mmCIF file of C-alpha atoms and ligand atoms in Angstrom:
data_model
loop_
_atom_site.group_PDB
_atom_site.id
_atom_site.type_symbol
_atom_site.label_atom_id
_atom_site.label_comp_id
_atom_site.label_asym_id
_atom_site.label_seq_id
_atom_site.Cartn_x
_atom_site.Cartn_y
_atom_site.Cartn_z
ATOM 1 C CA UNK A 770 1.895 -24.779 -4.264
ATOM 2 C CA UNK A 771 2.614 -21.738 -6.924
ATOM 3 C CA UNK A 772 3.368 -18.050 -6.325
ATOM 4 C CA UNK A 773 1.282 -14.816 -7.459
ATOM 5 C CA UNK A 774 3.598 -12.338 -7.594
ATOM 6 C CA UNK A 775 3.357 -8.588 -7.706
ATOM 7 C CA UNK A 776 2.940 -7.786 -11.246
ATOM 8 C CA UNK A 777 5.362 -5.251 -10.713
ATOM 9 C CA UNK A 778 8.649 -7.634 -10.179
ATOM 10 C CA UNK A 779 7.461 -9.964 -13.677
ATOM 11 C CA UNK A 780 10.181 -10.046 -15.984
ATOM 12 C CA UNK A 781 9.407 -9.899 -19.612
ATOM 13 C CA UNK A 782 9.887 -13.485 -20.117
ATOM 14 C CA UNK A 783 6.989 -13.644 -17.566
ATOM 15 C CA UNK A 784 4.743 -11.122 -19.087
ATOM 16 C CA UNK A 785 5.006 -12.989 -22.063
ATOM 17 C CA UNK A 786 3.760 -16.193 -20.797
ATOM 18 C CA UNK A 787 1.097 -14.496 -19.068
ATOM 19 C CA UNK A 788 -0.192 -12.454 -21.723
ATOM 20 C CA UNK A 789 0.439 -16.014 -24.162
ATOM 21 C CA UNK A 790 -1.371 -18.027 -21.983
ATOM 22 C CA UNK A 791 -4.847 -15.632 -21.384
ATOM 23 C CA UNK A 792 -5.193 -14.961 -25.255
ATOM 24 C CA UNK A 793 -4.778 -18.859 -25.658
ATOM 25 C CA UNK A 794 -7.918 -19.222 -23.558
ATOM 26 C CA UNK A 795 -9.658 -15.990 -25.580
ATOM 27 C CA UNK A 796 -8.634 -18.490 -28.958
ATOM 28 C CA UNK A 797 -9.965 -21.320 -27.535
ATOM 29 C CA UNK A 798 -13.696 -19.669 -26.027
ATOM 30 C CA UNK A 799 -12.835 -20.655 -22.694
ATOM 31 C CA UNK A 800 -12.149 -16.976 -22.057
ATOM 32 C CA UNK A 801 -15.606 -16.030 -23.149
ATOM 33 C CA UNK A 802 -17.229 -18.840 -20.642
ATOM 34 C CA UNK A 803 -15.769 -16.822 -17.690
ATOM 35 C CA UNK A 804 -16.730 -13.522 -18.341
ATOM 36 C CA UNK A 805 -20.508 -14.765 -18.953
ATOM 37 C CA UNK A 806 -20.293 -16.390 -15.746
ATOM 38 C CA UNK A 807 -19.158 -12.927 -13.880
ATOM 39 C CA UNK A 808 -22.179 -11.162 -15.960
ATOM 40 C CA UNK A 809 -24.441 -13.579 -15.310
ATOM 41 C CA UNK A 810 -23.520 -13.278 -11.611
ATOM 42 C CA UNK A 811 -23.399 -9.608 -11.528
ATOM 43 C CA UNK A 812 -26.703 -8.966 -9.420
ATOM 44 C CA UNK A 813 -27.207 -5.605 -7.254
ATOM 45 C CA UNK A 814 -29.042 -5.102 -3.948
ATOM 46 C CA UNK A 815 -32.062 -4.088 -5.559
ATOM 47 C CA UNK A 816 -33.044 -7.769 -6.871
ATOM 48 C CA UNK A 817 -34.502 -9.789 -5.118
ATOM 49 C CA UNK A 818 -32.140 -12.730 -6.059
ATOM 50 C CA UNK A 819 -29.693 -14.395 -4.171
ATOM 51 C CA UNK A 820 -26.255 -11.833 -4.441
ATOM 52 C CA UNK A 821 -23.459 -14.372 -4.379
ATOM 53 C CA UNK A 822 -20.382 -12.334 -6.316
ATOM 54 C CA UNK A 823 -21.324 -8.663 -5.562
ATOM 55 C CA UNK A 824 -22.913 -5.821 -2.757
ATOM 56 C CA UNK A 825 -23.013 -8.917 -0.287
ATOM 57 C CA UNK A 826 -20.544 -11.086 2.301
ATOM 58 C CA UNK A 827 -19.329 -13.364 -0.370
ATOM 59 C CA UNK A 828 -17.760 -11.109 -2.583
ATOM 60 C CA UNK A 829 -14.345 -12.285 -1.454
ATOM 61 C CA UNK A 830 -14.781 -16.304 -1.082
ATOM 62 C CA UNK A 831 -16.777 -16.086 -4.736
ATOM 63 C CA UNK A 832 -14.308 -13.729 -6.254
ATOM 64 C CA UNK A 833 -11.518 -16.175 -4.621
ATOM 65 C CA UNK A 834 -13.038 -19.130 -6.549
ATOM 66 C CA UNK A 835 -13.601 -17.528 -9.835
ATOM 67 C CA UNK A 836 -9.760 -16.604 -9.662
ATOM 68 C CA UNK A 837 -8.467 -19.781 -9.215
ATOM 69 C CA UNK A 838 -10.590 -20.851 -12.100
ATOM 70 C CA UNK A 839 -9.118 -18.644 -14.021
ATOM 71 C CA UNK A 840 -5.905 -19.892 -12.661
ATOM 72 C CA UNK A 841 -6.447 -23.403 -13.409
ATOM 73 C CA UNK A 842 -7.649 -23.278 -16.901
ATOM 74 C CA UNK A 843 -4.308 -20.464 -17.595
ATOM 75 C CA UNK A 844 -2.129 -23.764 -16.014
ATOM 76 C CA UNK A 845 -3.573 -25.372 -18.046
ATOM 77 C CA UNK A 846 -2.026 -24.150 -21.295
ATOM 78 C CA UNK A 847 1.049 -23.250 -19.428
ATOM 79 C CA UNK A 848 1.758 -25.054 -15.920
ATOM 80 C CA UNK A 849 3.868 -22.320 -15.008
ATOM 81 C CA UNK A 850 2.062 -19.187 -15.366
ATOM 82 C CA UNK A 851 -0.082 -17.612 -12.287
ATOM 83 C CA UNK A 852 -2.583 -14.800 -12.084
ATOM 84 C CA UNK A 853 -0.010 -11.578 -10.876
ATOM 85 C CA UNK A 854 -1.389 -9.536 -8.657
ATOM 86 C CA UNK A 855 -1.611 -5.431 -8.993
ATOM 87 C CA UNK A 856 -0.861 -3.112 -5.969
ATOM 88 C CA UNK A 857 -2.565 -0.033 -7.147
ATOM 89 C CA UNK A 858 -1.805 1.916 -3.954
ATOM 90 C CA UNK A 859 1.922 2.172 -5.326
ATOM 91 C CA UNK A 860 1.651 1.643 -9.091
ATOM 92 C CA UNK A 861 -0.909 4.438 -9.290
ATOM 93 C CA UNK A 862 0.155 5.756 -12.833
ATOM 94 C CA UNK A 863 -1.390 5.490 -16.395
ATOM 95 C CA UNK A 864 1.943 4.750 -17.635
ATOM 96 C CA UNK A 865 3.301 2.481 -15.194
ATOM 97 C CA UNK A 866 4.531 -0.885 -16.434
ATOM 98 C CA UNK A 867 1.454 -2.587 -15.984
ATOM 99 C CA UNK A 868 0.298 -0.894 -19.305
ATOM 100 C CA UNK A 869 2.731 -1.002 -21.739
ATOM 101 C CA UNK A 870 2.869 -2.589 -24.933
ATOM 102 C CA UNK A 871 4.726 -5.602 -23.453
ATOM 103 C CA UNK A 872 1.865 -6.580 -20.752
ATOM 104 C CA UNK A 873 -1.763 -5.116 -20.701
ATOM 105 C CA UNK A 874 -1.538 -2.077 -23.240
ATOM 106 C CA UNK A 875 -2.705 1.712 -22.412
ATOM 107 C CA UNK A 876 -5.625 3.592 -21.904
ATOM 108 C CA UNK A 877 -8.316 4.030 -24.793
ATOM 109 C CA UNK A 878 -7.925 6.746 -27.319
ATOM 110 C CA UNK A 879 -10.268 9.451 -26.927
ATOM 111 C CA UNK A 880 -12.288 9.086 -29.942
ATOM 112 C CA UNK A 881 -14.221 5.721 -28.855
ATOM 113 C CA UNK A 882 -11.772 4.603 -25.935
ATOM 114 C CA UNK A 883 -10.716 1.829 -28.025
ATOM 115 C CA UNK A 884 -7.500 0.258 -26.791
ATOM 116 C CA UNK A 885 -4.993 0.516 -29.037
ATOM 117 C CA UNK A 886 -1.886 -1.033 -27.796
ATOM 118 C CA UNK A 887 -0.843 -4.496 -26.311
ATOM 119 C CA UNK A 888 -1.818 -7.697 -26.969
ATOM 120 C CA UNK A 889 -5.138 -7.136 -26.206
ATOM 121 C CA UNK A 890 -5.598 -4.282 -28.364
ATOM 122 C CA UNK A 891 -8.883 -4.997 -31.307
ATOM 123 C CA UNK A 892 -6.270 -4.334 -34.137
ATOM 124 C CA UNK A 893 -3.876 -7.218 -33.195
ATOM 125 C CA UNK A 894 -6.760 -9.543 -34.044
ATOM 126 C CA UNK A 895 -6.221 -11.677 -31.007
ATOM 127 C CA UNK A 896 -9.160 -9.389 -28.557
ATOM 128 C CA UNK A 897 -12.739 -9.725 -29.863
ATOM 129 C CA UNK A 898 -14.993 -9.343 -27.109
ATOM 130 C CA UNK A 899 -18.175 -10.679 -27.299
ATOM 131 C CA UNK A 900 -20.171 -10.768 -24.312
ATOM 132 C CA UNK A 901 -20.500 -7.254 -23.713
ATOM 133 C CA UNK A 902 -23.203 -5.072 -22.480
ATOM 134 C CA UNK A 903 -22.676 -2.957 -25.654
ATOM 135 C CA UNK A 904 -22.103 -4.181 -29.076
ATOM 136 C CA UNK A 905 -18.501 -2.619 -29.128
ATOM 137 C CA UNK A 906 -16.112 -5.893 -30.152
ATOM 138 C CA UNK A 907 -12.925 -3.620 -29.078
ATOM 139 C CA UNK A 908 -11.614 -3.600 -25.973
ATOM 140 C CA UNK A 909 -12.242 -0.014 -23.725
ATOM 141 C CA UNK A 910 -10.496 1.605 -21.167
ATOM 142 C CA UNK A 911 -10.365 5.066 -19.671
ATOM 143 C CA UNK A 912 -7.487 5.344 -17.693
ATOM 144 C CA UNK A 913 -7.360 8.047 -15.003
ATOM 145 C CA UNK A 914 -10.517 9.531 -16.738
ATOM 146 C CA UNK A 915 -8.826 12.343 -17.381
ATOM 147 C CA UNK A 916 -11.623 14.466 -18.528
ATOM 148 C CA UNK A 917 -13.102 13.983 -14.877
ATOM 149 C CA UNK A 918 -10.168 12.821 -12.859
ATOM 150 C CA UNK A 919 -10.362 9.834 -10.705
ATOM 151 C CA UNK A 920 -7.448 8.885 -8.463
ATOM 152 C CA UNK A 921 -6.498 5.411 -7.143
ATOM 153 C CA UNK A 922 -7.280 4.466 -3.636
ATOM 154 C CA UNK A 923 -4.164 5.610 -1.480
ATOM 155 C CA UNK A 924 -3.237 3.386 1.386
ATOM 156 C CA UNK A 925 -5.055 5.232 4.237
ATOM 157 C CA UNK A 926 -8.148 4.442 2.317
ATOM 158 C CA UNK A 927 -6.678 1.189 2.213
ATOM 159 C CA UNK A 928 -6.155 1.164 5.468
ATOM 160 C CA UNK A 929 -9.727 2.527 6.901
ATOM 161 C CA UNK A 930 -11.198 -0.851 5.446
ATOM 162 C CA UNK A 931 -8.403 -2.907 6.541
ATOM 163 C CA UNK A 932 -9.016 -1.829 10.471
ATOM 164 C CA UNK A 933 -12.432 -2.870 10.667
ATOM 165 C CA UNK A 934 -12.658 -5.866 12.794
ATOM 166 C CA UNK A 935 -16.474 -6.649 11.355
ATOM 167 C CA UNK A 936 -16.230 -8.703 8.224
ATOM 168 C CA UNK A 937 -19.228 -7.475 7.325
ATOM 169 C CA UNK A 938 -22.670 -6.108 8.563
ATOM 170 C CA UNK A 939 -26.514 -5.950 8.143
ATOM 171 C CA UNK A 940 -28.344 -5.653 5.781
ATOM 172 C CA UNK A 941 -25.391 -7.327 4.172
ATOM 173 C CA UNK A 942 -25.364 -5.353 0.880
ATOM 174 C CA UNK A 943 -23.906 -2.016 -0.423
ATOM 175 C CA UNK A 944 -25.809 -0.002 2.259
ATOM 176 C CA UNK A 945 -24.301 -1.209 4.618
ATOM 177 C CA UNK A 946 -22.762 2.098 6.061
ATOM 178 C CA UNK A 947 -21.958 1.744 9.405
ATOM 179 C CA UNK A 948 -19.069 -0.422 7.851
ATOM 180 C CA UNK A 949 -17.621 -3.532 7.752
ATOM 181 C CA UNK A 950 -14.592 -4.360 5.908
ATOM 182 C CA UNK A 951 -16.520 -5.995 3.315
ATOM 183 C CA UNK A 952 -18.082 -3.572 2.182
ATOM 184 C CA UNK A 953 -15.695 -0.958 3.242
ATOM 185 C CA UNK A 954 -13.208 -2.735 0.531
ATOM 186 C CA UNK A 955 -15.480 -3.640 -2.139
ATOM 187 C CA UNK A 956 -16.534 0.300 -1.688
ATOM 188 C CA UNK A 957 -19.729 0.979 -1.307
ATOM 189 C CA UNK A 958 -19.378 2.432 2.252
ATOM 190 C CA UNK A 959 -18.456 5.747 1.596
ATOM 191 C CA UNK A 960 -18.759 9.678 2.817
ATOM 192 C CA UNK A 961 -21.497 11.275 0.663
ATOM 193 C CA UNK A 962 -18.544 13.327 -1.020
ATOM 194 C CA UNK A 963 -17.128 9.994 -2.665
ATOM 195 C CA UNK A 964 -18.695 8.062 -4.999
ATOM 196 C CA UNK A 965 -16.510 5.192 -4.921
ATOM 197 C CA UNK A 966 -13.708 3.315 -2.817
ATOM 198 C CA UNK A 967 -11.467 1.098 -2.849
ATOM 199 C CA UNK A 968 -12.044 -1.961 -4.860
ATOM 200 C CA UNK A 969 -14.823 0.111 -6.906
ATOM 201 C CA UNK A 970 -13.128 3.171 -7.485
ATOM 202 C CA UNK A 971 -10.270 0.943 -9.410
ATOM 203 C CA UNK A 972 -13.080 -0.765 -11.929
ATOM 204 C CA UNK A 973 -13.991 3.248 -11.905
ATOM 205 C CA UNK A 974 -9.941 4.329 -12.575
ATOM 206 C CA UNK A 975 -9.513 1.880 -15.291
ATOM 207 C CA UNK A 976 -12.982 2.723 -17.198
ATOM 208 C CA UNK A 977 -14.468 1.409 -20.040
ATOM 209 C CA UNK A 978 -15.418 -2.246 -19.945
ATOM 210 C CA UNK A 979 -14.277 -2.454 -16.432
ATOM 211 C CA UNK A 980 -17.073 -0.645 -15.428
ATOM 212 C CA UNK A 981 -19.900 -3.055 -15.627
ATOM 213 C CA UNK A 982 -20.975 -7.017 -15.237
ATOM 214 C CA UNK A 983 -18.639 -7.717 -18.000
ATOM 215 C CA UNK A 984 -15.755 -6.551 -15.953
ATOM 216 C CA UNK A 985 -13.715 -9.407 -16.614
ATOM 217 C CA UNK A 986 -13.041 -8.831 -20.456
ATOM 218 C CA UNK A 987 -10.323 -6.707 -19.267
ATOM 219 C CA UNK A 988 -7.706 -9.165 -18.611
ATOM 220 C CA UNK A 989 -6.350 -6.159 -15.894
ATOM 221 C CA UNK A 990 -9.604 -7.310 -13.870
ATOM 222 C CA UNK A 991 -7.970 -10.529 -12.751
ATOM 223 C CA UNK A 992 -4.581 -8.643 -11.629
ATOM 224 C CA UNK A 993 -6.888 -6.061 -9.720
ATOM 225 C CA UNK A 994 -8.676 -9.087 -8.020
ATOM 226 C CA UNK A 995 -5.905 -10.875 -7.256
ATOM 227 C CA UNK A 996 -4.680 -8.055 -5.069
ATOM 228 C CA UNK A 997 -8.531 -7.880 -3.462
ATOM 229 C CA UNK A 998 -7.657 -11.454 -2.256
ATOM 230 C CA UNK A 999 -4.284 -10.657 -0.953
ATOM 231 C CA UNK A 1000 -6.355 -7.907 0.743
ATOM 232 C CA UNK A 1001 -8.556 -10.344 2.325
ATOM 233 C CA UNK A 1002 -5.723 -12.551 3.822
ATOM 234 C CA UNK A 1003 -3.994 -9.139 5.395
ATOM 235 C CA UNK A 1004 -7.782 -8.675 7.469
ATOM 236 C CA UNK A 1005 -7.388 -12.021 8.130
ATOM 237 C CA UNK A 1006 -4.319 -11.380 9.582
ATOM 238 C CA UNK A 1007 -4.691 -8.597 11.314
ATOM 239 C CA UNK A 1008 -7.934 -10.184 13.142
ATOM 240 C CA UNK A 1009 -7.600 -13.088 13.768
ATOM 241 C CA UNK A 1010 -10.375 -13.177 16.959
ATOM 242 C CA UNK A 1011 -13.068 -12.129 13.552
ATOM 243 C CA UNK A 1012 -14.424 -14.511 11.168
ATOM 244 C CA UNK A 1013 -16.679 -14.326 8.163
ATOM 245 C CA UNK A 1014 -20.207 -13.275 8.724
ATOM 246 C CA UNK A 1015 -23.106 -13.956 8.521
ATOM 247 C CA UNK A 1016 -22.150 -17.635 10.036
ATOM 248 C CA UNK A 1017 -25.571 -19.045 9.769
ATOM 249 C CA UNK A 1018 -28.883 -18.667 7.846
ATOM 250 C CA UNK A 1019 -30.244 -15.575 8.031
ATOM 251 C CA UNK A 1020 -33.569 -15.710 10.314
ATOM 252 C CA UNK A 1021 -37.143 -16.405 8.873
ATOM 253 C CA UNK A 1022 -38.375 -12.943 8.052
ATOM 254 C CA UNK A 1023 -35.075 -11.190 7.262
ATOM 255 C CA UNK A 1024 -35.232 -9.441 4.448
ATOM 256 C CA UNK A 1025 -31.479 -10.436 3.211
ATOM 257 C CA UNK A 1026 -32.965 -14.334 3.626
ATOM 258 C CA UNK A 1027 -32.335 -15.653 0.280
ATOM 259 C CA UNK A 1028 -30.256 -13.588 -0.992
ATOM 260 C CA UNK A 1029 -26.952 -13.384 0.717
ATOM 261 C CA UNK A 1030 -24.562 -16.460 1.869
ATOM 262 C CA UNK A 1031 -23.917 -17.547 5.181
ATOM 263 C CA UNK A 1032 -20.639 -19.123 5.883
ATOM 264 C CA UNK A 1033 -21.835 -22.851 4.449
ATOM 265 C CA UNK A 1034 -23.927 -22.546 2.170
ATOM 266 C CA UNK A 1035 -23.305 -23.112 -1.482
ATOM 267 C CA UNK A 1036 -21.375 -20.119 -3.943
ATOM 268 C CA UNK A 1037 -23.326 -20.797 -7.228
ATOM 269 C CA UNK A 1038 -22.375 -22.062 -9.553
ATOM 270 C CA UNK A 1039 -19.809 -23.869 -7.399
ATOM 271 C CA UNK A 1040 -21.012 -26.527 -4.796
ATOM 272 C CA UNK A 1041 -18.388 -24.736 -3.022
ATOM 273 C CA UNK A 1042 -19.189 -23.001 0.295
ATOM 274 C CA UNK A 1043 -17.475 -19.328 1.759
ATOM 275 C CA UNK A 1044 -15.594 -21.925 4.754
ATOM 276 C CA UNK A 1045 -13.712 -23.818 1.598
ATOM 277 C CA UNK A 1046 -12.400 -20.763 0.290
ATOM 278 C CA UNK A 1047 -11.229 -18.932 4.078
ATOM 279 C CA UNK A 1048 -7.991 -20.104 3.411
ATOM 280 C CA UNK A 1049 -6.017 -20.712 -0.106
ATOM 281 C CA UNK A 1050 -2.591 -22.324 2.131
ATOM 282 C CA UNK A 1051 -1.462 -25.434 0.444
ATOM 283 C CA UNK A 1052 -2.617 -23.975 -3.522
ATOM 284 C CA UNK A 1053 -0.565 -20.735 -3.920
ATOM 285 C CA UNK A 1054 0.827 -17.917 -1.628
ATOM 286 C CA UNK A 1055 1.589 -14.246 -2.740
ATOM 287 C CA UNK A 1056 5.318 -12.925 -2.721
HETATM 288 CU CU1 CU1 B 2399 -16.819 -9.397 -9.831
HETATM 289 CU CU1 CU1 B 2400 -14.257 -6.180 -9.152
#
């Protein structure tokens, strides 16, 4: 049993380790293996292929797996390093700690959004990305989008998906408006006025590479998940009567048959099913 801790309370000791430890796994092309996955993953509602990682109930029991992944293969190079997790209801700031030189590094500069400062910045030579959707091989970020400002979600946003005693509802995808924490969280269920909530408005916030499939080459993606999870456990929490849905195959004829996952069925490309993943207790706890 390990910690995540709030990124916020890592001393620099800990930064380093953390920041040591992922470009050890971009050296070694293990890095590169993960992000693929996520792309390769990445399907919307409008495909007619199964959805397992995004618009659809398993975002948070995928996302949960592909973490501790992550996790494993980090404790691997270092036993005692753990993926931090990023409250970005109270660190809400472009130049909090979380991106300064010593830990994730600063927005883009304006020219090209190239990052420019950190470990992960293209000039250190340590941050090539290649599996991108473009054929950029620096890093990009956006922060605040500041020539179209985008805030963070604040807690009563936070809160509005948190209430919702549905873990999620038909059609099981990013329409779903009537709600569901699901997809009231991963932020597709929104007023016509916003664009984004929640867990999408923060891909949206950071900009750049986080915006798309290939997410993950921003190492802040697996702080910002991280958080997601812990968000997951609070509904939990706070419902305990509510379970994940849907909890069995969808019917013959349902439109959503095929392409969403009931509670135990298979999470490609895991043999690994959303009831493994309901509860991490006994592998690591947040502090
Ligand atoms: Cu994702
Ligand atoms: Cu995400």
């Amino acid at each position: 049993m390990y910690i995540r801790q709030n990124q916020r309370n890592l001393n620099s000791a800990q930064k380093k380790r953390f920041t040591a430890a992922v470009l050890e796994l971009k050296r070694n092309g293990t890095y590169d293996e993960l992000v693929r996955t996520h792309g390769k993953y990445f399907v919307p509602d409008k495909d007619s292929k199964l959805r397992v990682g995004h618009m659809s109930p398993s975002f948070f029991p995928w996302h949960r797996r592909y973490l501790l992944q992550f996790e494993r293969l980090l404790q691997g190079v270092d036993p005692g390093v753990s993926v931090p997790y990023w409250d970005w209801t109270t660190d809400s700031s472009p130049v909090s700690s979380l991106w300064a030189e010593d830990f994730l590094g600063g927005t883009g500069r304006e020219k090209d959004r190239r990052v420019m400062t950190g470990p992960f910045a293209y000039e250190k030579g340590n941050w090539e990305i290649t599996v991108g959707v473009t054929d950029a091989r620096f890093l990009t970020r956006n922060l605040g989008r500041p020539q179209n400002p985008i805030a963070l979600p604040t807690a009563a946003e936070l809160q509005w998906a948190l209430d919702d005693p549905a873990y999620d509802t038909a059609p099981w995808d990013s329409t779903a408006k009537g709600g569901g924490f699901r997809n009231k969280l991963e932020g597709w269920a929104a007023p016509k006025s916003e664009r984004w909530r929640n867990h999408n408005k923060v891909h949206q916030w950071i900009g750049g590479h986080m915006t798309g499939g290939t997410a993950p080459n921003d190492p802040a993606f697996w702080l910002h998940h991280a958080f997601v999870d812990l968000l997951w456990d609070r509904w939990q929490l706070k419902h305990p009567a509510s379970g994940y849905l849907p909890s069995a195959p969808l019917e013959l004829g349902d439109l959503q048959r095929g392409r969403v996952i009931s509670l135990d069925e298979p999470m490609p490309p895991w043999n690994i099913t959303p009831r493994d993943m309901l509860s991490h207790q006994g592998v690591y706890r947040y502090e």
